[in-house]
Amino acid sequence: MADAVLSTHGITKRFGAVTASEDVSLELRPGEIHAVIGPNGAGKSTLIAQICGGLRPDAGRVELLGRDVTGLATPERARLGLGRTFQVSALAMEDTVLQNALLGALGASGRVWRFLGAALGDRALRAQAEEALGRVGLAEHAAMRVSELGHGQRRLLEVAIALTLQPKAFVMDEPMAGLGADGSKRMTAFLDGLRAEAPILLVEHDMDAVFALADRISVLVYGRVIATGTVAEIRASAAVREAYLGEEA
Amino acid sequence: MRREAALNAAILVALIAVPAWAHLSDEPFTITLATRAVILALAAVGLNIALGIGGMVSFGHAVYFGIGGYAMGILASHAQSYTPMELFGLSIEGTKSMLVIWLVAVVLSALAALVIGLLSLRTSGVYFIMITLAFGQMFFFFSISWAAYGGEDGLSIYVRNGFPGLNTLVPIQYFGLCLAILLVVLWFNARLARSPFGLALNAARQSPARAETVGLNPMRLRLVAFVISGAITGLAGALFADLNRFVSPTMFSWQLSGEITVLIIIGGVGRLMGPVAGAVVFVALEHLLGGLTEFWHIYLGAALLLVVLFARGGLVGLIAGRPGGGGGGHG
């Protein structure tokens, strides 16, 4: 479909005899949260790596805003508008919360080759970083070192950094991981509002969150998409029950 | 943060006070020692940008130190023998002007760092250490076999090169010149650590994946830092050769790469004044213990062990605590 913000077209990735992705075609449409679920080892991480640029598919292509980005590296895709959060927080642990958020704004601005002025003194970048921190509720922790933050706050900082990029599409790898019931509920509420800004490709194990948020769900098993549909369709699908939900229940 | 600022000030005051005292009490050798410490500190400040902020454990920074040294030696030797250098059909006059020599030293070592960086930054960890070491050894053996410029014996320069308005042969004047350069470079280093580039480089060291995801290219950041780092160490090499009025393959040796690294570790990796504190301690140990025993490196080794085991932030970290959060973590 032409209006997809982010899409994969038949991407395939093999590691020796193991097929991690087989002919995966997905699309993320404006305004939606598209969840990708699947049992452990289904190839979700490999899929994300190919979408974000860490891995090159053996076949197929990735498109962002109608442009073929299969050959582009991670930083280039980020600058085109792909905002990603990691399953295991990837943050500059020795730096402050504000510095981490500022890094996002800095990367997005592309004005990194400045050697003398203070990064924290750049008002435009700083405003962008502080706004993002405010939105996820981390404003009062701006001066704290990331290593002193709790796990849940680090997850929020991940999201805040992605926000500073003002991305056209988000790719979130288990944003609920390790959050606990309360944190999970707040993150769910936040992502719910975020989809109007940019659609979210959401890889998540927390089924409550997935069923609460997703407009559409794709089920990945052994590297293949066995079903894509609305929450109701996926719940009703016999194949999905057998392959995945059945295991959990 | 406060304590680190006070410590930094104390180190600078000592660096000025000791030679000033030595000058007044007519102890030129002490001034020479202080000059040696300042120049080694400058070389280490260079390496600290790659190592401390960028996280690149280069074990071949003697390459740039040596290039700076030979830039001085070769240009000055042609000037003192009044024979131009023949290079690719060009005839180049030598020079006794420090400013020209520094420029050549900085440009050549930056170019070398660019080429070496492009090749070695594809690797990381132990492989990066090994490949930088290998480049160091290449330059070392090349300089040994370069008979035109003294080969193994090195090159002697009779008169120290000139700087406008100074008599560089007066120890305190040459010391002041070297100290001024160190201060300018330290100022640059402090600004760099807080700059947008410093923030990005620092983040790329801590989490390369994070840097990439916000649109930054860690490899490019590291390469630029590596070139800046090499250029500074190259400048230090030119000053060092001028201090001794002698340059030899020792300046390219892996031992020298090791010494610069060791004095950063003793002083404090990634700390602004770490290399300076380390260099002062290093030169003091070398002088005091070197007078007692030929095997003073044993004590240096013991000091290094103590620092690595008990004071991971080096001397600066031991006294001033963890780096403050306000300045890219390197203020």
Coordinates of C-alpha atoms in Angstrom, one line a residue:
Chain A
M1 CA 0.0 0.0 0.0
A2 CA 1.4 3.4 -1.0
D3 CA 0.6 5.2 2.2
A4 CA 2.6 3.0 4.5
V5 CA 5.1 4.9 6.6
L6 CA 7.4 2.0 7.1
S7 CA 7.2 -1.3 5.3
T8 CA 9.2 -4.5 4.6
H9 CA 8.8 -6.4 1.4
G10 CA 9.6 -10.1 1.5
I11 CA 12.7 -9.7 3.6
T12 CA 14.6 -12.9 4.3
K13 CA 17.6 -13.5 6.5
R14 CA 19.4 -16.8 7.0
F15 CA 22.2 -17.7 9.5
G16 CA 23.6 -20.9 8.1
A17 CA 20.8 -23.4 8.2
V18 CA 18.6 -21.2 10.4
T19 CA 16.1 -19.0 8.7
A20 CA 15.6 -16.1 11.0
S21 CA 13.3 -14.2 8.7
E22 CA 11.4 -15.7 5.8
D23 CA 9.6 -13.5 3.3
V24 CA 8.4 -11.1 5.9
S25 CA 6.2 -8.3 4.6
L26 CA 4.8 -5.9 7.0
E27 CA 3.5 -2.4 6.9
L28 CA 3.1 0.3 9.4
R29 CA 0.3 2.8 8.4
P30 CA -0.1 6.3 9.6
G31 CA -1.7 6.6 13.1
E32 CA -1.5 3.0 14.0
I33 CA 0.2 0.8 16.5
H34 CA 1.2 -2.4 14.7
A35 CA 2.3 -5.0 17.2
V36 CA 4.6 -7.9 16.3
I37 CA 4.3 -10.9 18.6
G38 CA 5.8 -14.3 18.6
P39 CA 7.4 -16.9 20.8
N40 CA 11.0 -16.6 21.8
G41 CA 13.3 -17.3 18.9
A42 CA 10.6 -16.4 16.4
G43 CA 13.0 -13.8 14.8
K44 CA 11.6 -10.6 16.3
S45 CA 15.1 -9.2 17.1
T46 CA 16.5 -10.1 13.7
L47 CA 13.5 -8.4 12.1
I48 CA 14.0 -5.2 14.1
A49 CA 17.7 -5.2 13.2
Q50 CA 16.8 -5.4 9.5
I51 CA 14.3 -2.6 9.8
C52 CA 16.6 -0.3 11.8
G53 CA 19.8 -1.1 9.8
G54 CA 21.9 -3.3 12.1
L55 CA 21.5 -6.3 9.7
R56 CA 21.2 -6.4 6.0
P57 CA 18.5 -8.8 4.7
D58 CA 19.6 -11.5 2.2
A59 CA 16.6 -10.7 0.1
G60 CA 13.7 -8.2 0.0
R61 CA 13.7 -4.6 0.9
V62 CA 12.8 -2.1 3.6
E63 CA 11.0 1.1 2.8
L64 CA 10.7 4.2 4.9
L65 CA 8.3 7.0 3.7
G66 CA 8.2 5.3 0.3
R67 CA 12.0 5.3 0.0
D68 CA 14.1 2.1 -0.3
V69 CA 16.4 2.2 2.7
T70 CA 17.6 -1.4 2.6
G71 CA 21.2 -0.2 1.7
L72 CA 21.3 2.5 4.4
A73 CA 23.1 2.3 7.7
T74 CA 21.4 2.8 11.0
P75 CA 22.4 6.5 11.5
E76 CA 21.1 7.3 8.0
R77 CA 17.7 5.6 8.7
A78 CA 17.5 7.5 12.0
R79 CA 18.0 10.8 10.3
L80 CA 15.3 9.9 7.8
G81 CA 12.9 9.6 10.7
L82 CA 13.1 6.2 12.3
G83 CA 13.0 6.4 16.1
R84 CA 14.0 3.3 18.0
T85 CA 14.0 2.1 21.6
F86 CA 15.9 -0.9 22.8
Q87 CA 14.8 -4.0 24.6
V88 CA 17.8 -3.6 27.0
S89 CA 18.3 0.1 27.6
A90 CA 21.2 1.4 25.6
L91 CA 22.1 4.7 27.2
A92 CA 25.2 6.6 28.1
M93 CA 25.2 5.5 31.7
E94 CA 27.8 7.9 33.0
D95 CA 26.0 10.9 31.6
T96 CA 23.1 12.7 33.0
V97 CA 19.5 12.2 31.9
L98 CA 19.6 15.6 30.2
Q99 CA 22.8 14.8 28.3
N100 CA 21.2 11.6 27.0
A101 CA 18.2 13.4 25.8
L102 CA 20.4 16.1 24.3
L103 CA 22.2 13.5 22.4
G104 CA 19.0 12.7 20.5
A105 CA 18.3 16.3 19.7
L106 CA 22.0 16.7 18.6
G107 CA 21.8 13.6 16.3
A108 CA 18.6 14.8 14.8
S109 CA 20.0 18.3 14.2
G110 CA 23.1 16.9 12.4
R111 CA 25.1 19.7 13.9
V112 CA 27.6 17.5 15.8
W113 CA 30.8 18.9 14.3
R114 CA 31.2 21.7 16.8
F115 CA 34.2 21.5 19.0
L116 CA 34.2 24.5 21.3
G117 CA 30.7 25.7 22.3
A118 CA 29.1 23.9 25.2
A119 CA 26.5 21.3 24.2
L120 CA 24.3 22.2 27.2
G121 CA 24.5 25.8 26.2
D122 CA 22.7 25.2 22.9
R123 CA 19.3 26.6 23.7
A124 CA 17.4 25.0 20.7
L125 CA 18.8 21.5 21.4
R126 CA 18.3 21.9 25.1
A127 CA 14.7 23.0 24.7
Q128 CA 14.0 20.0 22.5
A129 CA 15.6 17.7 25.1
E130 CA 13.8 19.2 28.0
E131 CA 10.5 19.1 26.2
A132 CA 10.9 15.3 25.6
L133 CA 11.9 14.7 29.2
G134 CA 8.9 16.6 30.3
R135 CA 6.6 14.6 28.2
V136 CA 7.7 11.3 29.7
G137 CA 7.8 12.8 33.2
L138 CA 11.5 12.8 33.7
A139 CA 11.9 16.6 33.9
E140 CA 12.8 16.7 37.6
H141 CA 15.5 14.0 37.1
A142 CA 17.3 15.8 34.3
A143 CA 20.4 16.4 36.3
M144 CA 20.7 12.8 37.6
R145 CA 23.2 10.4 36.2
V146 CA 21.6 7.6 34.2
S147 CA 23.3 5.0 36.3
E148 CA 21.4 6.3 39.3
L149 CA 18.0 6.0 37.6
G150 CA 15.6 3.1 38.3
H151 CA 14.9 0.6 35.6
G152 CA 11.5 2.0 34.8
Q153 CA 12.9 5.5 34.4
R154 CA 15.5 4.2 32.0
R155 CA 12.8 2.8 29.9
L156 CA 11.1 6.2 29.8
L157 CA 14.4 7.9 29.0
E158 CA 14.7 5.5 26.0
V159 CA 11.3 6.8 24.8
A160 CA 12.3 10.4 25.5
I161 CA 15.4 10.1 23.4
A162 CA 13.4 8.7 20.5
L163 CA 11.0 11.6 20.9
T164 CA 13.8 14.2 20.5
L165 CA 14.3 12.8 17.0
Q166 CA 10.7 13.8 16.1
P167 CA 10.5 10.6 14.1
K168 CA 8.1 9.7 11.3
A169 CA 7.9 6.1 12.7
F170 CA 8.7 4.5 16.0
V171 CA 10.2 1.0 16.4
M172 CA 9.9 -0.1 20.0
D173 CA 11.5 -3.3 21.2
E174 CA 9.6 -4.4 24.3
P175 CA 9.2 -1.0 26.0
M176 CA 7.2 -2.7 28.8
A177 CA 10.0 -5.2 29.6
G178 CA 10.6 -5.3 33.4
L179 CA 8.2 -2.4 34.1
G180 CA 5.8 -4.0 36.5
A181 CA 2.1 -3.6 36.5
D182 CA 2.0 0.1 37.4
G183 CA 4.8 1.2 35.1
S184 CA 3.4 -0.9 32.3
K185 CA 0.0 0.8 32.6
R186 CA 1.6 4.3 32.4
M187 CA 3.7 3.4 29.4
T188 CA 0.6 1.9 27.7
A189 CA -1.3 5.2 28.3
F190 CA 1.7 7.2 26.9
L191 CA 2.1 5.1 23.8
D192 CA -1.7 5.2 23.2
G193 CA -1.4 9.0 22.8
L194 CA 1.8 8.8 20.8
R195 CA 0.4 7.0 17.8
A196 CA -1.3 10.1 16.6
E197 CA 2.1 11.7 16.2
A198 CA 3.8 8.8 14.5
P199 CA 2.9 5.2 14.1
I200 CA 4.5 2.6 16.3
L201 CA 5.9 -0.8 15.3
L202 CA 5.6 -2.5 18.7
V203 CA 7.4 -5.7 19.5
E204 CA 6.1 -6.8 22.9
H205 CA 5.7 -9.8 25.1
D206 CA 3.2 -8.2 27.5
M207 CA -0.1 -9.4 25.9
D208 CA -2.3 -7.1 28.0
A209 CA -0.4 -4.1 26.6
V210 CA -0.5 -5.5 23.1
F211 CA -4.3 -6.2 23.2
A212 CA -4.9 -2.8 24.7
L213 CA -2.8 -0.9 22.2
A214 CA -2.6 -2.6 18.9
D215 CA -4.6 -1.6 15.9
R216 CA -3.2 -4.6 14.1
I217 CA -1.1 -7.5 15.1
S218 CA 1.3 -9.6 13.1
V219 CA 2.3 -13.0 14.5
L220 CA 5.8 -14.2 13.8
V221 CA 6.7 -17.9 14.1
Y222 CA 9.9 -19.4 13.0
G223 CA 10.7 -16.3 11.0
R224 CA 7.4 -16.2 9.1
V225 CA 4.4 -14.0 9.5
I226 CA 1.6 -16.6 10.0
A227 CA -1.1 -14.0 10.5
T228 CA -1.8 -10.3 10.4
G229 CA -5.0 -8.8 11.5
T230 CA -7.0 -6.8 14.1
V231 CA -6.9 -7.9 17.8
A232 CA -10.2 -9.7 17.3
E233 CA -9.0 -11.5 14.2
I234 CA -5.8 -12.6 15.9
R235 CA -7.6 -13.8 19.0
A236 CA -10.0 -15.8 16.8
S237 CA -7.3 -17.3 14.6
A238 CA -6.9 -21.1 15.1
A239 CA -3.4 -21.0 13.6
V240 CA -2.2 -18.4 16.1
R241 CA -3.8 -20.2 19.0
E242 CA -2.0 -23.3 18.1
A243 CA 1.4 -21.7 17.3
Y244 CA 1.6 -19.2 20.0
L245 CA -1.2 -18.2 22.3
G246 CA -1.9 -21.8 23.1
E247 CA 1.5 -22.2 24.5
E248 CA 1.0 -19.3 26.9
A249 CA -2.5 -20.2 28.0
Chain B
M1 CA 33.5 18.9 40.8
R2 CA 34.7 21.5 43.2
R3 CA 37.4 19.3 44.5
E4 CA 38.6 18.5 41.0
A5 CA 38.7 22.2 40.1
A6 CA 40.8 22.9 43.3
L7 CA 43.1 19.9 42.5
N8 CA 43.5 21.1 38.9
A9 CA 44.4 24.6 40.1
A10 CA 46.9 23.1 42.6
I11 CA 48.6 21.0 39.9
L12 CA 48.9 24.1 37.7
V13 CA 50.3 26.2 40.5
A14 CA 52.9 23.6 41.2
L15 CA 53.8 23.4 37.6
I16 CA 54.5 27.2 37.6
A17 CA 56.0 27.4 41.1
V18 CA 58.6 24.7 40.9
P19 CA 60.4 26.0 37.8
A20 CA 60.0 29.6 39.0
W21 CA 61.8 28.5 42.3
A22 CA 64.4 26.6 40.3
H23 CA 65.0 29.6 38.1
L24 CA 65.5 31.9 41.1
S25 CA 67.8 29.4 42.8
D26 CA 69.7 28.7 39.6
E27 CA 68.8 25.0 39.2
P28 CA 68.4 24.7 35.4
F29 CA 68.2 20.9 35.6
T30 CA 65.0 21.1 37.6
I31 CA 63.5 23.3 34.9
T32 CA 64.5 20.8 32.3
L33 CA 62.7 18.1 34.3
A34 CA 59.7 20.3 34.6
T35 CA 59.8 20.9 30.8
R36 CA 60.0 17.2 30.2
A37 CA 56.9 16.7 32.4
V38 CA 55.0 19.4 30.6
I39 CA 55.8 17.9 27.2
L40 CA 55.0 14.3 28.2
A41 CA 51.8 15.7 29.7
L42 CA 51.0 17.3 26.3
A43 CA 51.6 14.0 24.5
A44 CA 49.3 12.3 27.1
V45 CA 46.6 14.9 26.8
G46 CA 46.6 14.0 23.1
L47 CA 46.2 10.3 23.8
N48 CA 43.6 11.0 26.5
I49 CA 41.2 12.4 23.9
A50 CA 41.3 9.1 22.1
L51 CA 41.6 6.9 25.1
G52 CA 39.6 8.8 27.8
I53 CA 36.7 10.3 25.8
G54 CA 36.7 8.1 22.7
G55 CA 37.5 4.8 24.4
M56 CA 40.2 3.9 21.8
V57 CA 43.1 2.1 23.5
S58 CA 45.8 3.1 21.1
F59 CA 49.0 1.4 21.8
G60 CA 50.8 3.2 19.0
H61 CA 50.8 6.8 19.9
A62 CA 54.6 6.9 19.7
V63 CA 54.0 7.0 16.0
Y64 CA 52.7 10.6 16.2
F65 CA 55.3 11.5 18.9
G66 CA 58.0 10.2 16.6
I67 CA 56.6 12.0 13.5
G68 CA 56.7 15.2 15.5
G69 CA 60.2 14.5 16.6
Y70 CA 61.5 13.6 13.1
A71 CA 59.7 16.6 11.6
M72 CA 61.8 18.8 13.8
G73 CA 65.0 16.7 13.4
I74 CA 64.8 16.5 9.6
L75 CA 63.8 20.2 9.0
A76 CA 66.5 21.4 11.5
S77 CA 69.2 19.1 10.2
H78 CA 68.7 20.4 6.7
A79 CA 68.8 24.0 8.0
Q80 CA 72.0 23.4 10.0
S81 CA 73.8 21.8 7.0
Y82 CA 72.5 24.3 4.5
T83 CA 71.4 21.6 2.2
P84 CA 67.8 21.5 0.9
M85 CA 65.8 18.4 1.1
E86 CA 65.1 16.7 -2.3
L87 CA 61.5 15.3 -2.3
F88 CA 59.7 14.1 -5.4
G89 CA 61.8 16.4 -7.5
L90 CA 61.0 19.3 -5.2
S91 CA 63.8 21.1 -3.3
I92 CA 62.7 22.0 0.2
E93 CA 64.7 24.3 2.5
G94 CA 65.1 23.2 6.1
T95 CA 64.1 25.6 8.8
K96 CA 65.0 26.5 12.4
S97 CA 61.7 28.2 13.0
M98 CA 59.6 26.4 15.6
L99 CA 56.3 27.7 14.2
V100 CA 57.0 26.1 10.8
I101 CA 58.2 22.9 12.5
W102 CA 55.1 22.7 14.7
L103 CA 52.9 23.2 11.7
V104 CA 54.6 20.4 9.8
A105 CA 54.6 18.2 12.8
V106 CA 50.9 18.7 13.4
V107 CA 49.9 18.2 9.8
L108 CA 52.0 15.1 9.3
S109 CA 50.9 13.4 12.5
A110 CA 47.3 14.3 11.8
L111 CA 47.6 12.7 8.3
A112 CA 49.2 9.6 9.8
A113 CA 46.5 9.4 12.4
L114 CA 43.9 9.7 9.6
V115 CA 45.4 6.8 7.6
I116 CA 46.1 4.6 10.7
G117 CA 42.7 5.4 12.1
L118 CA 40.9 4.5 8.9
L119 CA 42.5 1.2 8.9
S120 CA 42.5 0.3 12.6
L121 CA 39.1 1.7 13.7
R122 CA 37.5 -1.2 11.8
T123 CA 38.6 -3.3 14.7
S124 CA 38.1 -2.9 18.4
G125 CA 39.3 -4.3 21.7
V126 CA 42.5 -6.3 21.7
Y127 CA 42.7 -6.2 17.9
F128 CA 42.7 -2.4 17.9
I129 CA 45.5 -2.5 20.5
M130 CA 47.5 -4.9 18.4
I131 CA 47.0 -3.1 15.1
T132 CA 48.0 0.2 16.5
L133 CA 51.0 -1.5 18.1
A134 CA 51.9 -3.0 14.7
F135 CA 51.8 0.5 13.1
G136 CA 54.1 1.7 15.8
Q137 CA 56.6 -1.0 15.2
M138 CA 56.5 -0.3 11.4
F139 CA 57.5 3.3 12.0
F140 CA 60.1 2.3 14.6
F141 CA 61.9 -0.1 12.3
F142 CA 61.6 2.3 9.4
S143 CA 63.3 5.0 11.4
I144 CA 66.1 2.6 12.4
S145 CA 66.9 1.8 8.8
W146 CA 66.5 5.3 7.5
A147 CA 70.3 6.0 7.2
A148 CA 69.9 9.4 5.7
Y149 CA 68.6 10.7 9.0
G150 CA 70.9 8.9 11.4
G151 CA 69.3 5.4 11.4
E152 CA 69.7 3.8 14.8
D153 CA 71.9 6.6 16.1
G154 CA 69.3 9.3 15.6
L155 CA 69.9 13.0 14.7
S156 CA 71.5 15.7 16.8
I157 CA 70.6 19.3 16.4
Y158 CA 73.2 21.7 17.7
V159 CA 71.1 24.8 18.5
R160 CA 67.5 24.7 19.7
N161 CA 65.1 26.1 17.1
G162 CA 63.9 29.6 17.4
F163 CA 60.7 31.2 18.4
P164 CA 60.0 34.9 17.7
G165 CA 60.8 37.1 20.7
L166 CA 62.2 34.3 22.9
N167 CA 65.7 32.9 23.6
T168 CA 64.7 29.3 23.6
L169 CA 68.0 28.2 24.9
V170 CA 67.3 29.8 28.2
P171 CA 65.6 26.9 30.1
I172 CA 62.9 29.0 31.8
Q173 CA 61.9 30.6 28.5
Y174 CA 61.6 27.2 26.7
F175 CA 59.7 25.9 29.7
G176 CA 57.3 28.9 29.6
L177 CA 56.7 28.3 25.9
C178 CA 55.9 24.6 26.4
L179 CA 53.7 25.3 29.4
A180 CA 51.7 28.0 27.4
I181 CA 51.1 25.4 24.6
L182 CA 50.0 22.8 27.2
L183 CA 47.6 25.3 28.7
V184 CA 46.1 26.2 25.4
V185 CA 45.6 22.5 24.5
L186 CA 44.1 21.9 28.0
W187 CA 41.7 24.7 27.4
F188 CA 40.8 23.2 24.0
N189 CA 40.4 19.8 25.7
A190 CA 38.1 21.1 28.3
R191 CA 35.9 22.8 25.7
L192 CA 36.0 19.8 23.5
A193 CA 34.7 17.5 26.3
R194 CA 31.7 19.7 26.8
S195 CA 31.0 20.5 23.2
P196 CA 28.4 18.8 21.0
F197 CA 31.2 16.7 19.5
G198 CA 32.5 15.7 22.9
L199 CA 29.0 14.7 24.0
A200 CA 28.5 12.6 20.9
L201 CA 32.0 11.0 21.2
N202 CA 31.5 10.3 24.9
A203 CA 28.1 8.6 24.2
A204 CA 29.6 6.6 21.3
R205 CA 32.1 5.2 23.7
Q206 CA 29.5 4.3 26.3
S207 CA 26.8 3.0 23.9
P208 CA 27.7 2.8 20.2
A209 CA 24.2 1.4 19.5
R210 CA 22.6 4.5 21.1
A211 CA 24.7 6.9 19.1
E212 CA 23.8 5.2 15.8
T213 CA 20.1 5.2 16.7
V214 CA 20.0 8.9 17.0
G215 CA 21.7 9.3 13.7
L216 CA 25.3 9.7 14.7
N217 CA 28.1 7.7 13.1
P218 CA 30.4 6.4 15.9
M219 CA 33.2 5.5 13.4
R220 CA 33.3 9.0 12.0
L221 CA 33.3 10.5 15.5
R222 CA 36.1 8.2 16.6
L223 CA 38.2 8.9 13.5
V224 CA 38.0 12.7 14.0
A225 CA 38.9 12.3 17.7
F226 CA 41.8 10.0 16.7
V227 CA 43.2 12.6 14.3
I228 CA 42.9 15.4 16.8
S229 CA 44.6 13.1 19.3
G230 CA 47.4 12.2 17.0
A231 CA 48.0 15.9 16.0
I232 CA 48.4 16.9 19.7
T233 CA 50.8 14.1 20.4
G234 CA 52.7 15.0 17.3
L235 CA 53.1 18.6 18.5
A236 CA 54.4 17.2 21.8
G237 CA 57.0 15.1 19.8
A238 CA 58.4 18.2 18.1
L239 CA 58.7 20.0 21.5
F240 CA 60.3 16.9 23.0
A241 CA 62.9 16.6 20.2
D242 CA 63.7 20.3 20.7
L243 CA 64.1 19.9 24.4
N244 CA 66.7 17.2 23.9
R245 CA 68.0 18.7 20.7
F246 CA 68.1 15.1 19.6
V247 CA 65.7 12.7 17.9
S248 CA 66.1 8.9 17.6
P249 CA 64.0 5.8 16.9
T250 CA 63.3 5.6 20.6
M251 CA 60.6 8.2 20.1
F252 CA 58.8 5.6 17.9
S253 CA 59.3 2.8 20.3
W254 CA 56.4 0.8 21.9
Q255 CA 57.9 1.5 25.3
L256 CA 57.1 5.2 24.7
S257 CA 53.5 4.4 23.7
G258 CA 53.3 2.4 26.9
E259 CA 54.7 5.2 29.0
I260 CA 52.2 7.7 27.7
T261 CA 49.4 5.2 28.4
V262 CA 50.8 4.4 31.9
L263 CA 51.0 8.0 32.9
I264 CA 47.4 8.6 31.9
I265 CA 46.3 5.6 33.9
I266 CA 48.3 6.8 36.9
G267 CA 46.8 10.3 36.6
G268 CA 43.3 9.4 35.7
V269 CA 41.8 8.2 32.4
G270 CA 39.4 10.7 30.8
R271 CA 40.1 13.3 33.4
L272 CA 41.2 16.7 32.1
M273 CA 44.3 17.0 34.4
G274 CA 44.9 13.2 34.6
P275 CA 47.7 13.2 32.0
V276 CA 49.3 16.2 33.7
A277 CA 49.2 14.7 37.2
G278 CA 50.5 11.4 35.7
A279 CA 53.3 13.1 33.8
V280 CA 54.5 15.0 36.9
V281 CA 54.5 11.8 39.0
F282 CA 56.2 9.9 36.2
V283 CA 59.0 12.4 35.7
A284 CA 59.5 12.8 39.5
L285 CA 59.7 9.0 40.0
E286 CA 62.0 8.6 37.0
H287 CA 64.3 11.3 38.5
L288 CA 64.2 10.4 42.2
L289 CA 64.2 6.6 41.8
G290 CA 66.3 6.6 38.7
G291 CA 69.1 8.2 40.8
L292 CA 68.9 5.3 43.3
T293 CA 68.5 2.3 41.0
E294 CA 68.7 1.4 37.4
F295 CA 65.6 -0.7 37.9
W296 CA 63.2 2.1 38.8
H297 CA 60.6 0.8 36.5
I298 CA 59.9 -1.8 39.1
Y299 CA 58.6 0.9 41.4
L300 CA 56.7 2.5 38.6
G301 CA 55.1 -0.9 37.9
A302 CA 54.2 -1.2 41.6
A303 CA 52.7 2.3 41.5
L304 CA 50.7 1.4 38.4
L305 CA 49.5 -1.8 40.1
L306 CA 48.3 0.1 43.2
V307 CA 46.5 2.6 41.0
V308 CA 44.8 -0.1 38.9
L309 CA 43.8 -2.1 42.0
F310 CA 42.8 0.6 44.4
A311 CA 42.3 3.8 42.6
R312 CA 40.6 3.1 39.3
G313 CA 40.1 6.8 38.6
G314 CA 43.9 7.4 38.9
L315 CA 45.3 10.1 41.2
V316 CA 42.8 12.6 40.1
G317 CA 39.9 10.2 40.8
L318 CA 41.5 9.3 44.2
I319 CA 41.6 12.9 45.3
A320 CA 38.6 14.4 43.6
G321 CA 36.2 11.5 43.4
R322 CA 34.0 10.6 40.5
P323 CA 33.8 13.1 37.6
G324 CA 31.0 15.7 37.9
G325 CA 27.8 15.2 35.8
G326 CA 27.8 18.7 34.3
G327 CA 30.6 18.5 31.8
G328 CA 30.2 15.5 29.5
G329 CA 31.6 13.5 32.4
H330 CA 35.0 14.9 31.7
G331 CA 35.1 18.3 33.4

